[in-house]
Amino acid sequence: MKLLQYTSRYFLAMILSLLVLLSAALYVSIRFTVYKDIDEYLINRRIEILNVIDEHPDIIQEKSMYHDDIFIASISEDEYKKILSKHEDGIFKDTRKYDTTEQEYEPFRKLESVFQKNNSYYKLTITSSLLNPQELLYTIFFNIILLSALLILLTIVLNRILLGRIWKPFKKNIEQIVQYRLDKDIKPQFVKSNITEFNELNESLEKLISNNLKVYENQKQFIENASHEMQTPLGVMQNKIDLLMETHSLSDTQAGMVDALAEQVNRLSRLNTTLLLLSKIENNQYSKNKSINASKLIEKCCDDFAELMEFKSIQLEINKDASVELEMHPDLARMLFSNLIKNAINHNVVCGFITIYIQHHMISIKNSGKELLISPELLFERFSKKSDNPQSTGLGLAIVKSICDFYNFRISYVYKDNVHTLTIKY
Amino acid sequence: MKILIVEDEPGMLSSITAYFAKSGFICEIATTQAEGEEKIHLYDYDCVILDITLPDGNGLTILEQLKKKKTKAGIIILSAKNSLDDKIMGLHLGADDYLTKPFHMTELNARVTAIVRRLKFEGNNEVILGNIHLDLDSKKIYIENKELLLKKKEYELLLFFISNKERIVSKTSLAEHIWGDNIDRIDSYDFLYSQIKNLRKRLNEYKSDYNIQAIYGMGYKFVKE
């Protein structure tokens, strides 16, 4: 759930419940005031009427003198006493009366009280219309509802617009962080915001990135330096072994051991050279590009391996559908294609084939061969090759991948019907 | 034949010196840039082997001075940095060859031999060993005036053997020489073995004075039969 939704939800629930409570409280209090007011009026009216009756007792009989809000009826003594004992000041009741002009029932408040005059007992009923106060109450209630609705609507709209605007730089920055790669040279440019917290976050992120970048650079530099430093001792070892071989007094066992040593030192130095190359590619030390004709280069690489293909009886076919010019460092271009072709020969079978397609946006190399022992996803990883061949460093395809990454080429691998296909899209 | 070796790493220096001394070269050594400069001003050499990184400077400075002196010496640069810039710079300044550490002594020997040969037989680019004649320009081989046709890699192997005649050539150095700086070498030595076998057979057929001899456990030697 988005923060905006999350806060809005609670915010709205709060406003809604508050408004309901407030409306209820308002209703009750206004109603209380209205009833109190009307009841007071009825009491005063009763006092007024009783005063008039005291002065002119005969008025009781003069029905024509009555206002239509007054009604006097004679009652028995028992009834008089019964009512008086219960309600000395009279009973207040809500009632409805039929309004002939409006032709509908309307709410009324009535006061029933009893009095005694000249040994006769009477019941006095005074009514007062509740219509005006009730309408007022309804109006107020309706207004409150309308106000609430407007308030809620406004809150939602404001939230959308305002919060949307506040979060916009944040979202942009998130996008940049998602796209950021430590091994690419593009640093994210954070959008400034008016919100202090967001700016603080940006600053922390910038600091984090630059720190990580520094560590990463150091690490890369370290690998390169370490590989450099190893070159000389390896060279010394190799040279000493060469000299040792020249010694005439070596027995066959000793000679075998020297040979094994030579083999391992050689492997070590090739590994080292390869690591050095990988770190150099990653350290952007191959930046001088030239336009390379892919077909020419591929043909030259194939020519270098021609005798080897002949040795393994491999049929080579190059299909040139387009003339492709690649902007690459000449060394890397040569390494890329010679590694790919060498790979196609190495993992081929006797009397197999290699077919190379050079097209407008891709170059693919197909070769016959047995299925790989490792999963295709691991193919381009360093040292992932489970090869029984001690000569292999397991870094050939890692170099290919590194070079492809460096130039933003996409490389993919498919194995189908005993055919390996490596495709480079550029 | 007099060579100067400018190299600060004692282990490497002693190996190179020992190896070339055995071939009958007179070896002089220098371990710093200053020492190297002093030596090249005092003496003339047939070949100078120059390490680029020196404790007190750069081997390329010595190279510049050698060129200023209009030396006739062949110059080979050694570098631990497999850097293209160094290579281009070195060759641009007039070095004859460039070799990256670590290297095989047989490889260095072949390069030095090639340079010395070029300087010695100005223009006449030919190698003669026993009854074997090699024309380096046309890449043609004659044994007793009969032309021996070889494939490219076989020719390269033969030349490498001739440059390293009477010395043990390990199979790793042969493979390295043939495949150059290809990162992952070709699968096994099968191809190499078949090439050598073939070459040996051809040399036999043509009754060459020299042929390849297998040295148990270590490699091969090009010896007089």
XYZ file of C-alpha atoms in Angstrom:
651
model
C 0.000 0.000 0.000
C 1.275 3.428 -0.856
C 2.039 5.830 1.927
C -0.458 8.271 0.408
C -3.266 5.711 0.477
C -2.286 4.547 3.895
C -2.409 7.977 5.527
C -5.477 9.066 3.564
C -7.397 6.018 4.704
C -6.825 6.734 8.366
C -7.327 10.420 7.840
C -10.700 9.888 6.173
C -11.866 7.369 8.751
C -10.999 9.850 11.464
C -12.791 12.752 9.788
C -15.842 10.626 9.064
C -16.232 9.289 12.598
C -15.549 12.712 14.042
C -18.222 14.237 11.839
C -20.773 11.574 12.784
C -20.073 12.101 16.463
C -20.114 15.854 16.061
C -23.405 15.796 14.134
C -24.993 13.561 16.762
C -23.808 15.795 19.575
C -24.975 18.882 17.739
C -28.376 17.311 17.053
C -28.875 16.310 20.654
C -27.826 19.671 22.015
C -29.947 21.697 19.579
C -32.934 19.435 20.227
C -32.445 19.851 23.936
C -32.381 23.648 23.602
C -35.424 23.714 21.334
C -37.504 21.525 23.670
C -36.418 23.455 26.700
C -37.417 26.700 24.975
C -40.828 25.394 23.902
C -41.529 23.762 27.239
C -40.772 27.084 28.990
C -43.122 28.845 26.573
C -45.860 26.305 27.337
C -45.382 26.777 31.098
C -45.605 30.582 30.744
C -48.675 30.271 28.597
C -50.280 28.048 31.205
C -49.579 30.624 33.907
C -51.001 33.348 31.662
C -54.192 31.354 30.956
C -54.671 30.418 34.585
C -54.346 34.120 35.519
C -56.984 35.060 32.967
C -59.271 32.294 34.250
C -58.777 33.575 37.845
C -60.009 37.001 36.828
C -62.844 35.832 34.611
C -63.882 32.351 35.731
C -66.795 32.338 33.327
C -64.396 32.350 30.430
C -64.037 28.600 30.840
C -67.465 28.137 29.382
C -66.899 30.614 26.567
C -65.395 28.262 24.056
C -65.313 30.970 21.397
C -62.802 32.858 23.442
C -60.317 30.032 23.176
C -57.309 30.225 20.928
C -56.864 27.094 18.888
C -53.830 26.203 20.939
C -55.868 25.898 24.107
C -58.319 23.249 25.093
C -60.105 23.020 28.410
C -62.098 19.982 29.427
C -63.822 19.234 32.689
C -62.780 16.092 34.453
C -63.757 14.100 37.513
C -62.160 14.662 40.893
C -60.497 11.240 40.835
C -58.913 11.893 37.513
C -57.831 15.338 38.744
C -56.189 13.887 41.802
C -54.558 11.132 39.811
C -52.920 13.528 37.398
C -52.015 16.053 40.064
C -50.351 13.456 42.238
C -48.203 12.365 39.355
C -47.460 15.637 37.578
C -47.981 18.770 39.565
C -46.841 21.048 36.765
C -48.385 18.996 33.970
C -47.213 16.459 31.401
C -45.220 17.365 28.292
C -45.954 15.218 25.254
C -44.991 15.098 21.560
C -48.013 14.897 19.308
C -49.122 15.394 15.750
C -51.920 17.467 14.450
C -53.534 17.575 11.074
C -52.855 20.848 9.351
C -55.781 21.621 7.013
C -53.913 24.229 4.956
C -50.807 22.119 4.461
C -52.885 18.931 4.376
C -50.445 16.922 6.408
C -49.680 15.972 9.948
C -47.271 18.281 11.664
C -45.349 17.831 14.877
C -46.628 19.576 18.004
C -45.651 19.813 21.627
C -48.427 19.770 24.166
C -48.722 20.453 27.861
C -51.482 18.700 29.781
C -52.185 20.125 33.222
C -55.135 20.214 35.610
C -56.687 22.992 37.665
C -59.618 23.514 40.009
C -62.074 26.333 39.749
C -65.294 26.809 41.698
C -65.232 23.190 42.871
C -65.025 21.981 39.308
C -62.058 20.102 37.961
C -60.599 20.881 34.575
C -57.834 19.657 32.328
C -55.957 22.305 30.371
C -54.129 21.280 27.203
C -51.820 23.800 25.546
C -50.138 22.999 22.232
C -47.306 24.657 20.354
C -46.037 23.860 16.898
C -42.676 22.160 16.703
C -42.469 22.840 13.011
C -40.117 25.839 13.043
C -37.517 24.434 15.433
C -37.611 21.033 13.716
C -37.052 22.551 10.305
C -34.173 24.476 11.759
C -32.830 21.265 13.166
C -33.122 19.557 9.792
C -31.459 22.454 8.009
C -28.600 22.414 10.424
C -28.281 18.650 10.107
C -28.340 18.798 6.296
C -25.737 21.523 6.287
C -23.504 19.514 8.524
C -23.728 16.536 6.157
C -23.003 18.728 3.146
C -20.086 20.340 4.928
C -18.725 16.952 5.877
C -18.978 15.683 2.324
C -17.253 18.757 0.982
C -14.566 18.518 3.624
C -13.887 14.895 2.788
C -13.815 15.557 -0.931
C -11.486 18.477 -0.469
C -9.201 16.441 1.752
C -8.956 13.709 -0.866
C -8.279 16.121 -3.703
C -5.752 18.097 -1.708
C -4.040 14.910 -0.610
C -3.780 13.739 -4.191
C -2.428 16.973 -5.563
C -0.264 18.090 -2.698
C 1.133 14.743 -1.658
C 1.559 13.758 -5.303
C 3.676 16.818 -5.798
C 5.644 16.266 -2.621
C 6.452 12.660 -3.524
C 7.314 13.319 -7.142
C 11.055 13.970 -6.582
C 11.163 10.986 -4.260
C 9.725 8.701 -6.931
C 12.150 10.039 -9.529
C 15.041 9.353 -7.198
C 13.830 5.824 -6.517
C 13.724 5.243 -10.273
C 17.328 6.396 -10.561
C 18.489 4.189 -7.727
C 16.816 1.174 -9.335
C 18.665 1.867 -12.566
C 21.986 2.532 -10.866
C 24.769 -0.020 -11.333
C 27.966 0.127 -9.378
C 29.994 -1.084 -12.330
C 28.637 1.549 -14.704
C 30.037 5.033 -14.652
C 26.747 6.925 -14.494
C 26.016 8.372 -11.058
C 22.394 9.090 -10.167
C 21.465 12.785 -10.196
C 18.980 13.192 -7.365
C 16.129 15.675 -7.728
C 16.048 18.266 -4.978
C 12.886 18.479 -2.902
C 11.429 21.043 -0.483
C 11.113 18.373 2.148
C 14.036 18.218 4.549
C 13.699 14.482 5.143
C 13.881 13.724 1.444
C 16.949 15.877 1.015
C 18.543 14.159 3.956
C 17.808 10.819 2.343
C 19.341 12.029 -0.923
C 22.471 13.192 0.819
C 22.834 9.898 2.657
C 22.345 7.990 -0.565
C 24.912 10.097 -2.362
C 27.346 9.486 0.445
C 26.602 5.756 0.422
C 27.084 5.540 -3.326
C 30.331 7.460 -3.350
C 31.677 5.365 -0.473
C 30.728 2.137 -2.193
C 32.183 3.398 -5.427
C 35.445 4.152 -3.683
C 35.589 0.662 -2.174
C 34.682 -0.864 -5.525
C 37.383 1.123 -7.340
C 39.916 0.113 -4.714
C 38.918 -3.492 -5.088
C 39.268 -3.368 -8.859
C 42.577 -1.581 -8.568
C 43.721 -4.122 -6.037
C 43.022 -7.053 -8.357
C 44.874 -5.327 -11.155
C 47.828 -4.447 -8.951
C 47.970 -7.915 -7.426
C 47.986 -9.503 -10.879
C 50.749 -7.134 -11.957
C 52.839 -7.931 -8.936
C 52.500 -11.640 -9.617
C 53.803 -11.375 -13.166
C 57.454 -10.938 -12.190
C 57.730 -13.827 -9.680
C 55.881 -16.045 -12.137
C 58.321 -15.005 -14.823
C 61.269 -15.822 -12.608
C 59.791 -19.239 -11.824
C 59.172 -20.002 -15.464
C 62.684 -18.976 -16.458
C 64.262 -21.026 -13.680
C 62.280 -24.064 -14.784
C 63.501 -23.510 -18.360
C 67.049 -23.459 -17.025
C 66.441 -26.505 -14.858
C 65.324 -28.428 -17.936
C 68.652 -27.717 -19.545
C 70.473 -29.476 -16.757
C 71.766 -32.723 -18.142
C 71.844 -34.656 -14.914
C 68.061 -34.952 -14.515
C 66.688 -38.446 -14.072
C 63.453 -39.434 -15.788
C 61.435 -39.014 -12.579
C 62.955 -35.600 -11.992
C 62.314 -34.608 -15.568
C 58.665 -35.622 -15.168
C 58.380 -33.459 -12.075
C 60.008 -30.502 -13.780
C 57.575 -30.889 -16.632
C 54.610 -30.967 -14.245
C 55.981 -27.834 -12.556
C 56.382 -26.115 -15.906
C 52.813 -27.025 -16.784
C 51.383 -25.615 -13.556
C 53.449 -22.434 -13.638
C 52.298 -21.921 -17.174
C 48.704 -22.407 -16.163
C 49.118 -20.019 -13.267
C 50.596 -17.340 -15.455
C 47.822 -17.715 -18.018
C 45.251 -17.434 -15.252
C 46.983 -14.355 -13.987
C 47.187 -12.750 -17.417
C 43.499 -13.428 -17.885
C 42.535 -11.930 -14.539
C 44.635 -8.915 -15.373
C 42.853 -8.581 -18.671
C 39.440 -8.883 -17.032
C 40.212 -6.218 -14.480
C 41.624 -3.984 -17.196
C 38.412 -4.260 -19.174
C 36.470 -3.430 -16.031
C 38.789 -0.528 -15.276
C 38.013 0.968 -18.688
C 41.557 0.754 -19.924
C 40.440 -0.117 -23.410
C 38.801 3.092 -24.471
C 40.418 3.832 -27.830
C 37.872 2.525 -30.296
C 38.323 1.936 -33.978
C 35.934 0.834 -36.641
C 36.389 -2.904 -37.005
C 35.094 -4.898 -39.939
C 33.560 -7.942 -38.286
C 33.680 -10.216 -41.332
C 37.358 -9.533 -41.976
C 38.258 -10.080 -38.351
C 36.259 -13.293 -38.088
C 37.851 -14.610 -41.267
C 41.293 -13.831 -39.904
C 40.541 -15.589 -36.614
C 39.214 -18.624 -38.480
C 42.352 -18.606 -40.576
C 44.491 -18.706 -37.422
C 42.658 -21.808 -36.329
C 42.355 -23.324 -39.816
C 44.896 -26.068 -39.225
C 43.316 -26.942 -35.941
C 39.907 -27.257 -37.595
C 41.483 -29.402 -40.243
C 43.030 -31.533 -37.506
C 39.617 -32.096 -35.941
C 37.972 -32.387 -39.406
C 35.585 -29.542 -38.662
C 33.605 -27.999 -41.519
C 33.570 -24.211 -41.393
C 30.946 -22.076 -43.050
C 30.709 -18.296 -42.856
C 27.474 -16.652 -43.998
C 27.886 -12.951 -44.560
C 24.472 -11.354 -44.938
C 25.691 -7.900 -44.073
C 28.829 -5.877 -43.842
C 29.178 -5.121 -40.155
C 31.378 -2.383 -38.755
C 31.874 -2.454 -34.995
C 33.260 0.419 -32.929
C 35.674 -1.479 -30.713
C 39.167 -1.522 -29.360
C 41.099 -3.698 -31.871
C 42.596 -5.905 -29.152
C 39.270 -6.566 -27.508
C 37.581 -7.253 -30.830
C 40.245 -9.786 -31.723
C 40.027 -11.375 -28.277
C 36.253 -11.571 -28.473
C 36.090 -13.388 -31.785
C 39.146 -15.558 -31.352
C 37.780 -16.745 -28.001
C 34.400 -17.512 -29.513
C 35.865 -19.432 -32.429
C 38.361 -21.243 -30.265
C 35.501 -22.150 -27.973
C 33.509 -23.505 -30.907
C 36.472 -25.679 -31.867
C 37.225 -26.853 -28.329
C 33.685 -27.966 -27.602
C 33.205 -29.551 -30.969
C 33.222 -33.180 -31.946
C 35.456 -34.827 -34.540
C 33.950 -34.293 -38.007
C 31.645 -31.621 -36.595
C 30.784 -28.241 -38.022
C 30.974 -24.545 -37.239
C 28.611 -22.124 -38.928
C 28.965 -18.393 -38.462
C 26.203 -15.968 -39.417
C 27.072 -12.306 -39.761
C 23.909 -10.227 -39.907
C 22.931 -6.610 -39.540
C 22.336 -6.625 -35.817
C 23.764 -9.894 -34.688
C 26.514 -12.420 -35.124
C 25.831 -16.012 -34.210
C 28.166 -18.943 -34.038
C 26.688 -22.427 -34.212
C 28.725 -25.524 -33.546
C 28.055 -29.191 -33.097
C 28.977 -30.642 -29.741
C 27.948 -32.585 -26.693
C 25.657 -31.048 -24.121
C 27.278 -28.941 -21.418
C 27.758 -30.254 -17.904
C 26.783 -26.951 -16.343
C 23.601 -24.948 -16.644
C 23.580 -22.314 -19.390
C 23.117 -19.485 -16.861
C 26.480 -20.293 -15.348
C 28.201 -20.487 -18.706
C 29.502 -16.918 -18.627
C 30.414 -16.949 -14.951
C 34.055 -17.003 -13.965
C 35.507 -20.401 -13.066
C 32.149 -22.107 -13.423
C 33.327 -24.463 -16.122
C 33.502 -28.036 -14.941
C 35.957 -29.061 -17.556
C 38.067 -32.149 -17.450
C 40.611 -30.254 -19.468
C 43.434 -28.999 -17.244
C 44.573 -26.622 -19.987
C 41.448 -24.554 -19.733
C 41.397 -21.603 -17.359
C 37.606 -21.497 -17.367
C 37.807 -17.806 -18.122
C 37.414 -17.777 -21.904
C 33.696 -17.087 -21.915
C 33.986 -14.814 -18.893
C 36.220 -12.631 -21.050
C 33.734 -12.789 -23.899
C 31.001 -11.701 -21.488
C 33.142 -8.911 -20.049
C 33.897 -7.557 -23.506
C 30.225 -7.773 -24.508
C 29.184 -5.974 -21.322
C 31.796 -3.322 -21.928
C 30.296 -2.505 -25.328
C 26.677 -3.139 -24.258
C 26.361 -6.114 -26.584
C 23.899 -8.783 -25.543
C 25.142 -12.332 -25.608
C 22.970 -15.382 -25.330
C 23.430 -19.128 -25.475
C 21.088 -21.853 -26.718
C 21.605 -25.603 -26.945
C 19.271 -27.537 -29.199
C 19.591 -30.819 -31.097
C 23.307 -31.217 -30.365
C 24.032 -27.703 -31.618
C 25.436 -24.935 -29.436
C 24.515 -21.437 -30.547
C 26.119 -18.302 -29.177
C 24.553 -15.083 -30.370
C 25.848 -11.559 -29.963
C 23.433 -8.716 -30.581
C 24.855 -5.240 -30.942
C 77.864 -11.572 -29.716
C 77.399 -9.063 -26.881
C 74.145 -8.348 -25.158
C 73.130 -5.964 -22.387
C 70.414 -7.034 -20.007
C 68.739 -4.223 -18.084
C 66.548 -5.837 -15.453
C 66.079 -5.072 -11.771
C 64.697 -8.445 -10.699
C 67.722 -10.528 -9.627
C 66.039 -13.891 -10.248
C 65.114 -13.021 -13.790
C 68.426 -11.339 -14.479
C 70.437 -14.398 -13.447
C 68.231 -16.730 -15.522
C 68.564 -14.647 -18.666
C 72.297 -14.255 -18.177
C 72.813 -17.960 -17.565
C 70.718 -18.924 -20.578
C 72.447 -16.647 -23.059
C 75.902 -17.304 -21.643
C 75.308 -20.927 -22.487
C 74.626 -19.967 -26.106
C 77.993 -18.247 -26.184
C 76.770 -14.678 -25.781
C 78.746 -12.192 -23.761
C 76.271 -10.866 -21.226
C 76.524 -7.526 -19.447
C 74.034 -6.556 -16.819
C 72.507 -3.381 -15.445
C 69.940 -3.247 -12.655
C 69.027 0.441 -12.722
C 68.269 3.074 -15.330
C 71.414 5.003 -14.398
C 73.571 1.930 -14.741
C 71.947 1.057 -18.041
C 72.520 4.547 -19.448
C 76.151 4.461 -18.362
C 76.696 1.111 -20.062
C 75.135 2.083 -23.381
C 77.282 5.213 -23.511
C 80.461 3.296 -22.864
C 79.982 0.209 -25.005
C 78.285 -1.025 -28.138
C 76.016 -4.062 -27.979
C 74.465 -6.349 -30.570
C 71.308 -6.645 -28.553
C 69.770 -4.890 -25.546
C 67.094 -6.535 -23.425
C 65.244 -3.748 -21.605
C 62.878 -4.026 -18.681
C 60.418 -1.119 -18.659
C 59.901 -0.759 -14.923
C 63.148 0.046 -13.171
C 63.606 1.239 -9.584
C 64.974 4.638 -10.611
C 63.085 5.208 -13.829
C 61.766 3.852 -17.039
C 63.416 1.532 -19.537
C 61.867 3.590 -22.330
C 64.233 6.451 -21.418
C 67.193 4.173 -22.105
C 65.530 3.202 -25.381
C 65.287 6.875 -26.392
C 68.950 7.428 -25.611
C 69.937 4.325 -27.568
C 68.038 5.656 -30.564
C 69.624 9.094 -30.150
C 72.976 7.360 -30.270
C 71.873 5.779 -33.586
C 72.753 2.387 -32.216
C 72.750 -0.657 -34.415
C 71.782 -2.880 -31.490
C 68.570 -4.817 -31.599
C 66.282 -3.900 -28.736
C 63.763 -6.115 -26.982
C 61.452 -4.663 -24.375
C 60.317 -6.719 -21.406
C 57.285 -5.633 -19.469
C 55.178 -6.955 -16.650
C 52.378 -4.722 -17.773
C 50.602 -6.324 -20.653
C 49.707 -2.856 -21.776
C 49.101 -1.960 -25.338
C 50.206 1.617 -24.734
C 53.612 0.452 -23.544
C 53.891 -1.832 -26.536
C 52.932 0.848 -29.046
C 55.180 3.379 -27.299
C 58.107 0.963 -27.234
C 57.785 -0.050 -30.873
C 57.194 3.572 -31.865
C 60.397 4.597 -30.115
C 62.254 2.042 -32.189
C 62.311 -1.195 -30.216
C 62.481 -4.309 -32.383
C 60.318 -6.526 -30.253
C 58.194 -6.613 -27.170
C 57.769 -9.480 -24.734
C 55.414 -9.683 -21.784
C 56.426 -11.298 -18.511
C 56.205 -14.135 -17.740
C 57.862 -15.595 -20.795
C 59.743 -18.725 -21.749
C 63.480 -18.526 -22.209
C 63.102 -20.307 -25.542
C 60.724 -17.552 -26.668
C 63.151 -14.804 -25.660
C 65.932 -16.755 -27.323
C 63.951 -17.051 -30.563
C 63.256 -13.312 -30.554
C 66.857 -12.363 -29.816
C 68.059 -14.766 -32.498
C 65.659 -13.252 -35.016
C 66.796 -9.716 -34.247
C 70.474 -10.580 -34.345
C 69.939 -12.429 -37.612
C 68.184 -9.440 -39.133
C 70.981 -7.092 -38.058
C 73.761 -9.410 -39.134
C 72.584 -10.390 -42.576
C 71.188 -7.024 -43.523
C 68.626 -7.705 -46.226
C 69.646 -11.269 -46.874
C 66.949 -12.799 -44.749
C 67.944 -16.400 -44.712
C 68.605 -19.070 -42.142
C 70.922 -21.931 -42.809
C 71.284 -24.859 -40.476
C 73.054 -27.921 -41.777
C 71.381 -28.722 -45.067
C 68.242 -26.754 -44.161
C 67.746 -23.411 -45.932
C 65.003 -21.132 -44.755
C 64.005 -18.053 -46.744
C 62.309 -15.872 -44.153
C 60.790 -13.440 -46.677
C 59.118 -15.970 -48.942
C 58.725 -18.479 -46.089
C 60.184 -21.217 -48.283
C 62.208 -24.138 -46.999
C 64.803 -26.041 -48.954
C 66.559 -29.179 -47.814
C 69.452 -30.114 -50.086
C 67.872 -27.716 -52.627
C 64.622 -29.660 -52.595
C 61.660 -27.508 -51.536
C 59.852 -28.714 -48.450
C 56.240 -27.597 -48.365
C 54.918 -27.071 -44.860
C 51.730 -25.725 -43.417
C 51.796 -22.416 -41.584
C 51.995 -23.791 -38.060
C 54.568 -26.395 -39.080
C 56.722 -23.661 -40.566
C 56.447 -21.641 -37.366
C 57.407 -24.715 -35.342
C 60.436 -25.406 -37.519
C 61.661 -21.833 -37.247
C 61.200 -21.921 -33.498
C 63.162 -25.169 -33.284
C 65.941 -23.790 -35.458
C 66.211 -20.666 -33.278
C 66.435 -22.908 -30.235
C 68.639 -25.586 -31.734
C 70.380 -27.935 -29.324
C 68.294 -26.600 -26.455
C 65.382 -28.148 -24.682
C 62.095 -26.717 -25.836
C 59.270 -27.486 -23.432
C 55.872 -28.327 -24.806
C 54.321 -25.394 -22.926
C 56.656 -22.969 -24.618
C 55.868 -24.553 -28.001
C 52.153 -24.228 -27.389
C 52.613 -20.643 -26.215
C 54.612 -19.810 -29.288
C 52.085 -21.315 -31.646
C 48.974 -19.891 -30.051
C 50.513 -16.615 -28.997
C 48.523 -14.612 -26.495
C 45.303 -16.521 -26.928
C 43.801 -16.620 -23.509
C 42.608 -20.160 -23.250
C 44.809 -22.512 -25.078
C 43.405 -25.130 -27.349
C 42.170 -28.158 -25.492
C 45.053 -30.519 -25.256
C 48.445 -31.046 -26.733
C 47.015 -33.462 -29.274
C 47.242 -30.985 -32.095
C 50.781 -30.012 -31.140
C 51.866 -33.636 -30.963
C 50.451 -34.377 -34.375
C 52.165 -31.323 -35.864
C 55.497 -32.317 -34.394
C 55.049 -35.902 -35.501
C 54.275 -34.723 -38.998
C 57.188 -32.290 -39.086
C 59.560 -34.951 -37.894
C 58.337 -37.345 -40.571
C 58.794 -34.716 -43.296
C 62.287 -33.817 -42.114
C 63.138 -37.505 -42.144
C 61.765 -37.937 -45.648
C 63.897 -35.067 -46.897
C 66.959 -36.428 -45.077
C 67.489 -33.292 -42.997
C 70.711 -33.020 -41.011
C 68.735 -31.902 -37.994
C 65.591 -33.391 -36.569
C 63.336 -33.189 -33.555
C 64.235 -35.408 -30.671
C 61.777 -36.077 -27.852
C 63.253 -35.569 -24.387
C 61.443 -37.746 -21.912
C 59.074 -35.861 -19.673
C 60.145 -32.407 -20.719
C 59.801 -31.624 -24.375
C 61.897 -31.618 -27.511
C 65.296 -30.775 -28.810
C 66.360 -29.928 -32.361
C 69.573 -31.926 -32.783
C 71.996 -32.991 -35.452
C 71.432 -36.587 -36.412
